[in-house]
PDB file of C-alpha atoms in Angstrom:
ATOM      1  CA  GLN A   1      -1.833  17.628  -9.849  1.00 77.00           C
ATOM      2  CA  VAL A   2      -1.582  14.923  -7.223  1.00 84.00           C
ATOM      3  CA  GLN A   3       0.894  12.138  -7.785  1.00 92.00           C
ATOM      4  CA  LEU A   4       1.804   8.995  -5.896  1.00 95.00           C
ATOM      5  CA  LEU A   5       5.158   7.396  -6.538  1.00 96.00           C
ATOM      6  CA  GLU A   6       5.902   3.922  -5.252  1.00 97.00           C
ATOM      7  CA  SER A   7       9.353   2.415  -4.857  1.00 97.00           C
ATOM      8  CA  GLY A   8      11.079  -0.452  -3.107  1.00 98.00           C
ATOM      9  CA  GLY A   9       9.870  -3.373  -5.159  1.00 97.00           C
ATOM     10  CA  GLY A  10      12.168  -6.048  -6.506  1.00 97.00           C
ATOM     11  CA  LEU A  11      13.051  -9.707  -6.601  1.00 98.00           C
ATOM     12  CA  VAL A  12      13.412 -11.555  -3.303  1.00 98.00           C
ATOM     13  CA  GLN A  13      13.564 -15.178  -2.231  1.00 98.00           C
ATOM     14  CA  ALA A  14      10.788 -16.761  -0.233  1.00 98.00           C
ATOM     15  CA  GLY A  15      11.139 -15.881   3.416  1.00 98.00           C
ATOM     16  CA  GLY A  16      12.765 -12.566   2.618  1.00 98.00           C
ATOM     17  CA  SER A  17      11.629  -9.009   3.262  1.00 98.00           C
ATOM     18  CA  LEU A  18      10.998  -5.822   1.321  1.00 98.00           C
ATOM     19  CA  LYS A  19       9.883  -2.351   2.339  1.00 98.00           C
ATOM     20  CA  LEU A  20       7.774  -0.358  -0.094  1.00 98.00           C
ATOM     21  CA  SER A  21       7.435   3.417  -0.020  1.00 98.00           C
ATOM     22  CA  CYS A  22       4.834   5.697  -1.536  1.00 96.00           C
ATOM     23  CA  VAL A  23       5.412   9.445  -1.703  1.00 95.00           C
ATOM     24  CA  LEU A  24       2.512  11.841  -2.171  1.00 92.00           C
ATOM     25  CA  SER A  25       3.154  15.068  -4.062  1.00 90.00           C
ATOM     26  CA  GLY A  26       0.976  17.900  -5.256  1.00 85.00           C
ATOM     27  CA  ARG A  27      -1.753  19.920  -3.657  1.00 74.00           C
ATOM     28  CA  THR A  28      -4.436  17.961  -1.897  1.00 68.00           C
ATOM     29  CA  ARG A  29      -6.376  18.047   1.290  1.00 71.00           C
ATOM     30  CA  SER A  30      -4.747  16.042   4.051  1.00 71.00           C
ATOM     31  CA  PRO A  31      -5.592  12.452   3.181  1.00 74.00           C
ATOM     32  CA  ASN A  32      -7.359  10.630   5.958  1.00 80.00           C
ATOM     33  CA  GLY A  33      -6.846   7.298   4.320  1.00 91.00           C
ATOM     34  CA  MET A  34      -3.756   5.628   2.912  1.00 92.00           C
ATOM     35  CA  GLY A  35      -3.517   2.106   1.709  1.00 96.00           C
ATOM     36  CA  TRP A  36      -1.858  -0.579  -0.358  1.00 98.00           C
ATOM     37  CA  PHE A  37      -3.364  -2.918  -2.931  1.00 98.00           C
ATOM     38  CA  ARG A  38      -1.840  -5.539  -5.155  1.00 98.00           C
ATOM     39  CA  GLN A  39      -2.617  -7.125  -8.480  1.00 97.00           C
ATOM     40  CA  ALA A  40      -1.145 -10.372  -9.706  1.00 96.00           C
ATOM     41  CA  PRO A  41      -1.225 -11.382 -13.396  1.00 91.00           C
ATOM     42  CA  GLY A  42      -4.653 -12.604 -14.364  1.00 93.00           C
ATOM     43  CA  LYS A  43      -6.166 -11.692 -11.024  1.00 95.00           C
ATOM     44  CA  GLU A  44      -8.248  -8.831  -9.739  1.00 96.00           C
ATOM     45  CA  ARG A  45      -6.769  -6.093  -7.648  1.00 96.00           C
ATOM     46  CA  GLU A  46      -6.965  -6.975  -3.973  1.00 97.00           C
ATOM     47  CA  PHE A  47      -6.771  -5.010  -0.755  1.00 97.00           C
ATOM     48  CA  VAL A  48      -3.608  -5.437   1.312  1.00 98.00           C
ATOM     49  CA  ALA A  49      -3.573  -2.830   4.105  1.00 98.00           C
ATOM     50  CA  ALA A  50      -4.882   0.598   5.048  1.00 96.00           C
ATOM     51  CA  MET A  51      -4.429   3.103   7.805  1.00 94.00           C
ATOM     52  CA  SER A  52      -5.788   6.428   8.935  1.00 91.00           C
ATOM     53  CA  TYR A  53      -3.763   9.623   8.643  1.00 81.00           C
ATOM     54  CA  SER A  54      -3.581   9.863  12.411  1.00 79.00           C
ATOM     55  CA  GLY A  55      -2.326   6.314  12.647  1.00 73.00           C
ATOM     56  CA  GLY A  56      -5.056   5.317  15.036  1.00 79.00           C
ATOM     57  CA  TYR A  57      -6.616   2.794  12.713  1.00 88.00           C
ATOM     58  CA  GLU A  58      -5.026  -0.035  10.756  1.00 92.00           C
ATOM     59  CA  LEU A  59      -6.565  -2.821   8.734  1.00 95.00           C
ATOM     60  CA  TYR A  60      -4.955  -5.794   6.987  1.00 97.00           C
ATOM     61  CA  ALA A  61      -6.062  -8.504   4.626  1.00 97.00           C
ATOM     62  CA  ASP A  62      -6.091 -11.894   6.324  1.00 97.00           C
ATOM     63  CA  SER A  63      -3.479 -13.160   3.858  1.00 97.00           C
ATOM     64  CA  VAL A  64      -0.869 -10.657   5.082  1.00 98.00           C
ATOM     65  CA  LYS A  65      -1.815 -10.204   8.710  1.00 97.00           C
ATOM     66  CA  GLY A  66       1.167 -10.767  10.983  1.00 97.00           C
ATOM     67  CA  ARG A  67       3.619 -10.470   8.088  1.00 98.00           C
ATOM     68  CA  PHE A  68       3.020  -6.992   6.645  1.00 98.00           C
ATOM     69  CA  THR A  69       2.998  -3.672   8.485  1.00 97.00           C
ATOM     70  CA  ILE A  70       1.711  -0.368   7.137  1.00 97.00           C
ATOM     71  CA  SER A  71       3.095   2.866   8.509  1.00 94.00           C
ATOM     72  CA  ARG A  72       3.381   6.519   7.525  1.00 92.00           C
ATOM     73  CA  ASP A  73       5.520   9.609   7.942  1.00 91.00           C
ATOM     74  CA  ASN A  74       3.195  12.563   7.596  1.00 86.00           C
ATOM     75  CA  ALA A  75       6.019  15.101   7.476  1.00 89.00           C
ATOM     76  CA  LYS A  76       7.450  13.297   4.464  1.00 91.00           C
ATOM     77  CA  LYS A  77       4.000  12.582   2.994  1.00 89.00           C
ATOM     78  CA  THR A  78       5.056   8.969   2.707  1.00 93.00           C
ATOM     79  CA  VAL A  79       3.310   5.697   3.454  1.00 94.00           C
ATOM     80  CA  TYR A  80       5.281   2.480   3.839  1.00 97.00           C
ATOM     81  CA  LEU A  81       4.582  -1.227   3.629  1.00 98.00           C
ATOM     82  CA  GLN A  82       7.033  -3.480   5.438  1.00 98.00           C
ATOM     83  CA  MET A  83       6.682  -7.002   4.082  1.00 98.00           C
ATOM     84  CA  ASN A  84       8.261  -9.909   5.953  1.00 98.00           C
ATOM     85  CA  ASN A  85       8.292 -13.657   5.415  1.00 98.00           C
ATOM     86  CA  LEU A  86       7.330 -13.225   1.775  1.00 98.00           C
ATOM     87  CA  THR A  87       5.963 -16.143  -0.231  1.00 98.00           C
ATOM     88  CA  PRO A  88       5.576 -16.661  -3.996  1.00 97.00           C
ATOM     89  CA  GLU A  89       1.857 -15.941  -3.514  1.00 96.00           C
ATOM     90  CA  ASP A  90       2.811 -12.348  -2.641  1.00 98.00           C
ATOM     91  CA  THR A  91       4.140 -11.783  -6.157  1.00 98.00           C
ATOM     92  CA  ALA A  92       2.223  -8.874  -7.681  1.00 98.00           C
ATOM     93  CA  VAL A  93       2.313  -5.226  -8.628  1.00 98.00           C
ATOM     94  CA  TYR A  94       1.775  -3.236  -5.445  1.00 98.00           C
ATOM     95  CA  LEU A  95      -0.093   0.052  -5.680  1.00 98.00           C
ATOM     96  CA  CYS A  96      -0.677   2.694  -3.075  1.00 97.00           C
ATOM     97  CA  ALA A  97      -3.895   4.649  -2.783  1.00 96.00           C
ATOM     98  CA  VAL A  98      -4.831   7.837  -0.978  1.00 93.00           C
ATOM     99  CA  ASP A  99      -8.108   9.601  -0.287  1.00 92.00           C
ATOM    100  CA  VAL A 100      -9.589  12.049   2.167  1.00 89.00           C
ATOM    101  CA  ASP A 101     -12.005   9.259   3.110  1.00 90.00           C
ATOM    102  CA  LEU A 102     -10.471   6.122   4.604  1.00 92.00           C
ATOM    103  CA  ARG A 103     -13.563   4.134   3.640  1.00 93.00           C
ATOM    104  CA  ARG A 104     -12.973   4.901  -0.017  1.00 94.00           C
ATOM    105  CA  VAL A 105      -9.414   3.625   0.318  1.00 95.00           C
ATOM    106  CA  ARG A 106     -10.582   0.446   2.021  1.00 93.00           C
ATOM    107  CA  GLY A 107     -13.261  -0.055  -0.611  1.00 94.00           C
ATOM    108  CA  GLY A 108     -10.855   0.314  -3.497  1.00 95.00           C
ATOM    109  CA  SER A 109     -12.348   3.548  -4.791  1.00 95.00           C
ATOM    110  CA  ALA A 110      -9.684   5.990  -3.644  1.00 95.00           C
ATOM    111  CA  SER A 111      -9.262   9.195  -5.599  1.00 92.00           C
ATOM    112  CA  TYR A 112      -5.530   8.849  -6.128  1.00 93.00           C
ATOM    113  CA  TRP A 113      -3.477   5.842  -7.178  1.00 96.00           C
ATOM    114  CA  GLY A 114       0.152   5.234  -7.916  1.00 96.00           C
ATOM    115  CA  GLN A 115       1.461   3.369 -10.938  1.00 96.00           C
ATOM    116  CA  GLY A 116       2.712   0.472  -8.853  1.00 97.00           C
ATOM    117  CA  THR A 117       5.940  -1.311  -8.069  1.00 98.00           C
ATOM    118  CA  GLN A 118       6.645  -4.928  -8.945  1.00 98.00           C
ATOM    119  CA  VAL A 119       7.327  -7.434  -6.199  1.00 98.00           C
ATOM    120  CA  THR A 120       8.504 -10.877  -7.260  1.00 98.00           C
ATOM    121  CA  VAL A 121       9.099 -13.645  -4.755  1.00 98.00           C
ATOM    122  CA  SER A 122      10.978 -16.712  -5.926  1.00 97.00           C
ATOM    123  CA  SER A 123      10.590 -20.132  -4.342  1.00 93.00           C
TER     124      SER A 123
END
């Protein structure tokens, strides 16, 4: 049973920062793709960031580029999302996703998903 557990969400004022974590547990092949998505109320889930297991490839949505940074600690089986200069438009539930295929993560069809952590940015 593979599980992803996100943490680090919360309430922050505009301009503030948060760092999300996602821990992978259970037996699975080494995931080549890790990523973050978000879903705001009444909106579709949208891609935020993704990276390869080796760390040699990173991709960001235009809306977060320059503000968010994805990283990972393979020994801890953890992927992070550092979010800086947050705006109210960043308010959403943030979910992490993992798959052996990075393309599936990027395309939103990853095999494993977390339950999400709420991020609320006040103006």
